[in-house]
mmCIF file with all atom_site columns, C-alpha atoms in Angstrom:
data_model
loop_
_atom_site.group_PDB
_atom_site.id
_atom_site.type_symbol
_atom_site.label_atom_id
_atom_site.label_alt_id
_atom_site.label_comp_id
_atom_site.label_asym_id
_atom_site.label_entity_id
_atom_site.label_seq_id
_atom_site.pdbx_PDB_ins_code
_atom_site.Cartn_x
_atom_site.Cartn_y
_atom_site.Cartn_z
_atom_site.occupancy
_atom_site.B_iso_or_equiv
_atom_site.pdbx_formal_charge
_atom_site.auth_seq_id
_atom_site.auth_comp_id
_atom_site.auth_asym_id
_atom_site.auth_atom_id
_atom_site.pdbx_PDB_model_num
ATOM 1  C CA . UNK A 1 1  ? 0.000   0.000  0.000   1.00 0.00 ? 1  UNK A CA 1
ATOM 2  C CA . UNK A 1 2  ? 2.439   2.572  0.491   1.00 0.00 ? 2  UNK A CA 1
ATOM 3  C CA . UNK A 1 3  ? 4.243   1.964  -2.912  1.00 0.00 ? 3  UNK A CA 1
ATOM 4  C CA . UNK A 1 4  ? 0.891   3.243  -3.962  1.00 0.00 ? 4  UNK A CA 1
ATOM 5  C CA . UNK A 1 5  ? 0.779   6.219  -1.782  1.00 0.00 ? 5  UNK A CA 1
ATOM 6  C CA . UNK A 1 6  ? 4.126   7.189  -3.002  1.00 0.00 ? 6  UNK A CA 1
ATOM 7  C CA . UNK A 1 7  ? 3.249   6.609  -6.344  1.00 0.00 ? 7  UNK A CA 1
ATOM 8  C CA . UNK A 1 8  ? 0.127   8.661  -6.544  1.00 0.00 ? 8  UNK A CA 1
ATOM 9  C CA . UNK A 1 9  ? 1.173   11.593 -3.256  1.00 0.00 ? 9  UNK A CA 1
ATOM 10 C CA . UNK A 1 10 ? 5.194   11.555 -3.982  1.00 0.00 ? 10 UNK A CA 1
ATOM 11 C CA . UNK A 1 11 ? 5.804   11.124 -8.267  1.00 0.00 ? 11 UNK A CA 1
ATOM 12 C CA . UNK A 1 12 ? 2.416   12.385 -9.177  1.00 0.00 ? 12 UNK A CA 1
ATOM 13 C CA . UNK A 1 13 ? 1.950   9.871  -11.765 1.00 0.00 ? 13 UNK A CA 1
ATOM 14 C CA . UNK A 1 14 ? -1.248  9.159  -12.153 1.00 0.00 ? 14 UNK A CA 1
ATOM 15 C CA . UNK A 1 15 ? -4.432  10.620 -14.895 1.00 0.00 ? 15 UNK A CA 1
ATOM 16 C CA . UNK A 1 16 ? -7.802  10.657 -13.673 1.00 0.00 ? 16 UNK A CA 1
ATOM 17 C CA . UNK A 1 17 ? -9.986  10.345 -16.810 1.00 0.00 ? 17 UNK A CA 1
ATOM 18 C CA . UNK A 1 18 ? -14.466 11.155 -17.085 1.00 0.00 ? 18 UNK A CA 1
ATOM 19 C CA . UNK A 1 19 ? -16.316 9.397  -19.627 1.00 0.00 ? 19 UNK A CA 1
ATOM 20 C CA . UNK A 1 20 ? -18.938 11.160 -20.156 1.00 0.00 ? 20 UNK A CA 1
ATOM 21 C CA . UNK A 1 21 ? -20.886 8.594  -22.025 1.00 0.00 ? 21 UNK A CA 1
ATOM 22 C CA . UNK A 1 22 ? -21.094 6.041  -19.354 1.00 0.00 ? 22 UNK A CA 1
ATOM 23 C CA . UNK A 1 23 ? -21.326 9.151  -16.534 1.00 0.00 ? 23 UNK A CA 1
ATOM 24 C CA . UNK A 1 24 ? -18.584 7.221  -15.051 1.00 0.00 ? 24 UNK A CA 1
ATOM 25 C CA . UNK A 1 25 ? -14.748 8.302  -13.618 1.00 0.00 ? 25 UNK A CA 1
ATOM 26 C CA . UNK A 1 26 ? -11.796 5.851  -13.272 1.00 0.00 ? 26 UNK A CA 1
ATOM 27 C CA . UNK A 1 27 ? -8.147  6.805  -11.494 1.00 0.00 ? 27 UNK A CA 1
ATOM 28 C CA . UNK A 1 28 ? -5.381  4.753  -14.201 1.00 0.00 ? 28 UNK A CA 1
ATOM 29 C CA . UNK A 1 29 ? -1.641  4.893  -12.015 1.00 0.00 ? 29 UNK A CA 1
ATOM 30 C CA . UNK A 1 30 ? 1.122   4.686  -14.892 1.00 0.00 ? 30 UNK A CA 1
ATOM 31 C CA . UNK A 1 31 ? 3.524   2.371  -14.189 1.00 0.00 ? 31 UNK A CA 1
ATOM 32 C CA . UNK A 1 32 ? 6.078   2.668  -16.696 1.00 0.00 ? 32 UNK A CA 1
ATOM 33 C CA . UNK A 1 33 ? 9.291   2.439  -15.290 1.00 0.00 ? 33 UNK A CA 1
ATOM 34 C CA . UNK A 1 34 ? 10.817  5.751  -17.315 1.00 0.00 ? 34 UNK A CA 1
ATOM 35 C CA . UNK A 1 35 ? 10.688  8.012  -13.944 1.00 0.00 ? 35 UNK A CA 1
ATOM 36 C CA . UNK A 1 36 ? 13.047  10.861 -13.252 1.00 0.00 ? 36 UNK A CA 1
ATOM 37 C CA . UNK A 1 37 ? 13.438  13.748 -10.709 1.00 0.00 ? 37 UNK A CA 1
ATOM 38 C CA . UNK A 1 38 ? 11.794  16.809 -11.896 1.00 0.00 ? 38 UNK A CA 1
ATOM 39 C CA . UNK A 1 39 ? 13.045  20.038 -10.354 1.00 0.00 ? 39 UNK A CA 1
ATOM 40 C CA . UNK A 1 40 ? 10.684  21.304 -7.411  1.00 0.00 ? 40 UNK A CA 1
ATOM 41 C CA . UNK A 1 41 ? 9.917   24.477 -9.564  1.00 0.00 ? 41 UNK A CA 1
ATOM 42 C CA . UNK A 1 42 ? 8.982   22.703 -12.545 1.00 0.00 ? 42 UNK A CA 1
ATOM 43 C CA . UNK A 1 43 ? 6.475   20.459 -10.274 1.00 0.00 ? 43 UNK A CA 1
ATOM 44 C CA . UNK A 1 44 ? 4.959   23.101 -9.272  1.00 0.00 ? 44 UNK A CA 1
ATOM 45 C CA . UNK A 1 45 ? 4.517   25.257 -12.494 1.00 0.00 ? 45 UNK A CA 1
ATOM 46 C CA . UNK A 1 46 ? 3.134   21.955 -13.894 1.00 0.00 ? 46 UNK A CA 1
ATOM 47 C CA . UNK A 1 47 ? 0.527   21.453 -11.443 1.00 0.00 ? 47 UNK A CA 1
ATOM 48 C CA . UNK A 1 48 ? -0.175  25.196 -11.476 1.00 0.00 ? 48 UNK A CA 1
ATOM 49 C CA . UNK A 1 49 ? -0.620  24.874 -15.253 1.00 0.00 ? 49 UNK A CA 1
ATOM 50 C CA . UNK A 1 50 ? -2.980  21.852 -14.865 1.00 0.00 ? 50 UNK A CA 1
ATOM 51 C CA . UNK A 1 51 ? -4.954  23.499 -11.744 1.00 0.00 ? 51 UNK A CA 1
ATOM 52 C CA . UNK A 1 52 ? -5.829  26.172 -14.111 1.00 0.00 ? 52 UNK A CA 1
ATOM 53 C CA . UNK A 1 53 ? -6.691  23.667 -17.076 1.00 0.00 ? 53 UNK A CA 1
ATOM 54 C CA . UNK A 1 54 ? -9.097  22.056 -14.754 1.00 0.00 ? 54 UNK A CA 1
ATOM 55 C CA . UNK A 1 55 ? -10.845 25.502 -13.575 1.00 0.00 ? 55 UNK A CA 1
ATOM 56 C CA . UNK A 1 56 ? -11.152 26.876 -17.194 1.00 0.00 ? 56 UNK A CA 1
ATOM 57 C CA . UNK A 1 57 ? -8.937  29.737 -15.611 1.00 0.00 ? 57 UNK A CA 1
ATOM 58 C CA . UNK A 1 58 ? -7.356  30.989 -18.938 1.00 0.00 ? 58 UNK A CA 1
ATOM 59 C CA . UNK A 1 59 ? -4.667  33.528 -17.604 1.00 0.00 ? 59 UNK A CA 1
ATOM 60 C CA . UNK A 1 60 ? -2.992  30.750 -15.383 1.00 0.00 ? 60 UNK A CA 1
ATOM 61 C CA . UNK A 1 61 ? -3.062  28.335 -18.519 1.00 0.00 ? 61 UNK A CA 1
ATOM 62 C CA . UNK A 1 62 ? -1.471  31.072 -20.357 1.00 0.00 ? 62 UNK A CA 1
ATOM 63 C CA . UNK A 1 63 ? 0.906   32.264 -17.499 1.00 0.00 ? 63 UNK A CA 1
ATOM 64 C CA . UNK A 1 64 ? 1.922   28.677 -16.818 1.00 0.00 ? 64 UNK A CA 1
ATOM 65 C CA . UNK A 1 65 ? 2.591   27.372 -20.225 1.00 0.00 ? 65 UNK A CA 1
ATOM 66 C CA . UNK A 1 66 ? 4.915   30.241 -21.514 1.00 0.00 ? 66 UNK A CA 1
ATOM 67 C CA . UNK A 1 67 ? 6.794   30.264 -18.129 1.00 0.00 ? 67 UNK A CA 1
ATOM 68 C CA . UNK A 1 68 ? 7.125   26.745 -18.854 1.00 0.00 ? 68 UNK A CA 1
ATOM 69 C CA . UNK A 1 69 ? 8.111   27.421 -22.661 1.00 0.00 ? 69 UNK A CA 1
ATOM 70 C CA . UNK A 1 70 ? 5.129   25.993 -24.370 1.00 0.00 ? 70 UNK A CA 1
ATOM 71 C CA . UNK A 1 71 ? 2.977   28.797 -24.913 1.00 0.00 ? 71 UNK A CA 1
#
């Protein structure tokens, strides 16, 4: 069980996915093997970016993704 903690609260590695046709949700943990350290700053501007993907909040997308250099 805590390999899956640390998995899902630690790496991050995980993509939560709605199908709207069925009205149903399902949580699918990659487990890949191809892991690496990501600096703390890029963690965070990549949740950031994907907090304000998930609230429709335009100016963080944009903010996010060209301080990240994919805007």
């Amino acid at each position: 069980m805590s390999a899956y903690l640390e998995l899902f609260f630690l790496t991050v590695c995980c993509v939560c996915a709605h199908l709207p046709t069925l009205n149903l949700s399902q949580l699918v943990l990659l487990d890949h093997g191809l892991y690496s350290d990501l600096p703390e700053e890029f963690v965070t501007m990549y949740a950031r970016l994907w907090h304000g993907l998930v609230l429709g909040d335009a100016e963080s997308i944009r903010s996010y993704s060209e301080a990240m250099g994919v805007g």
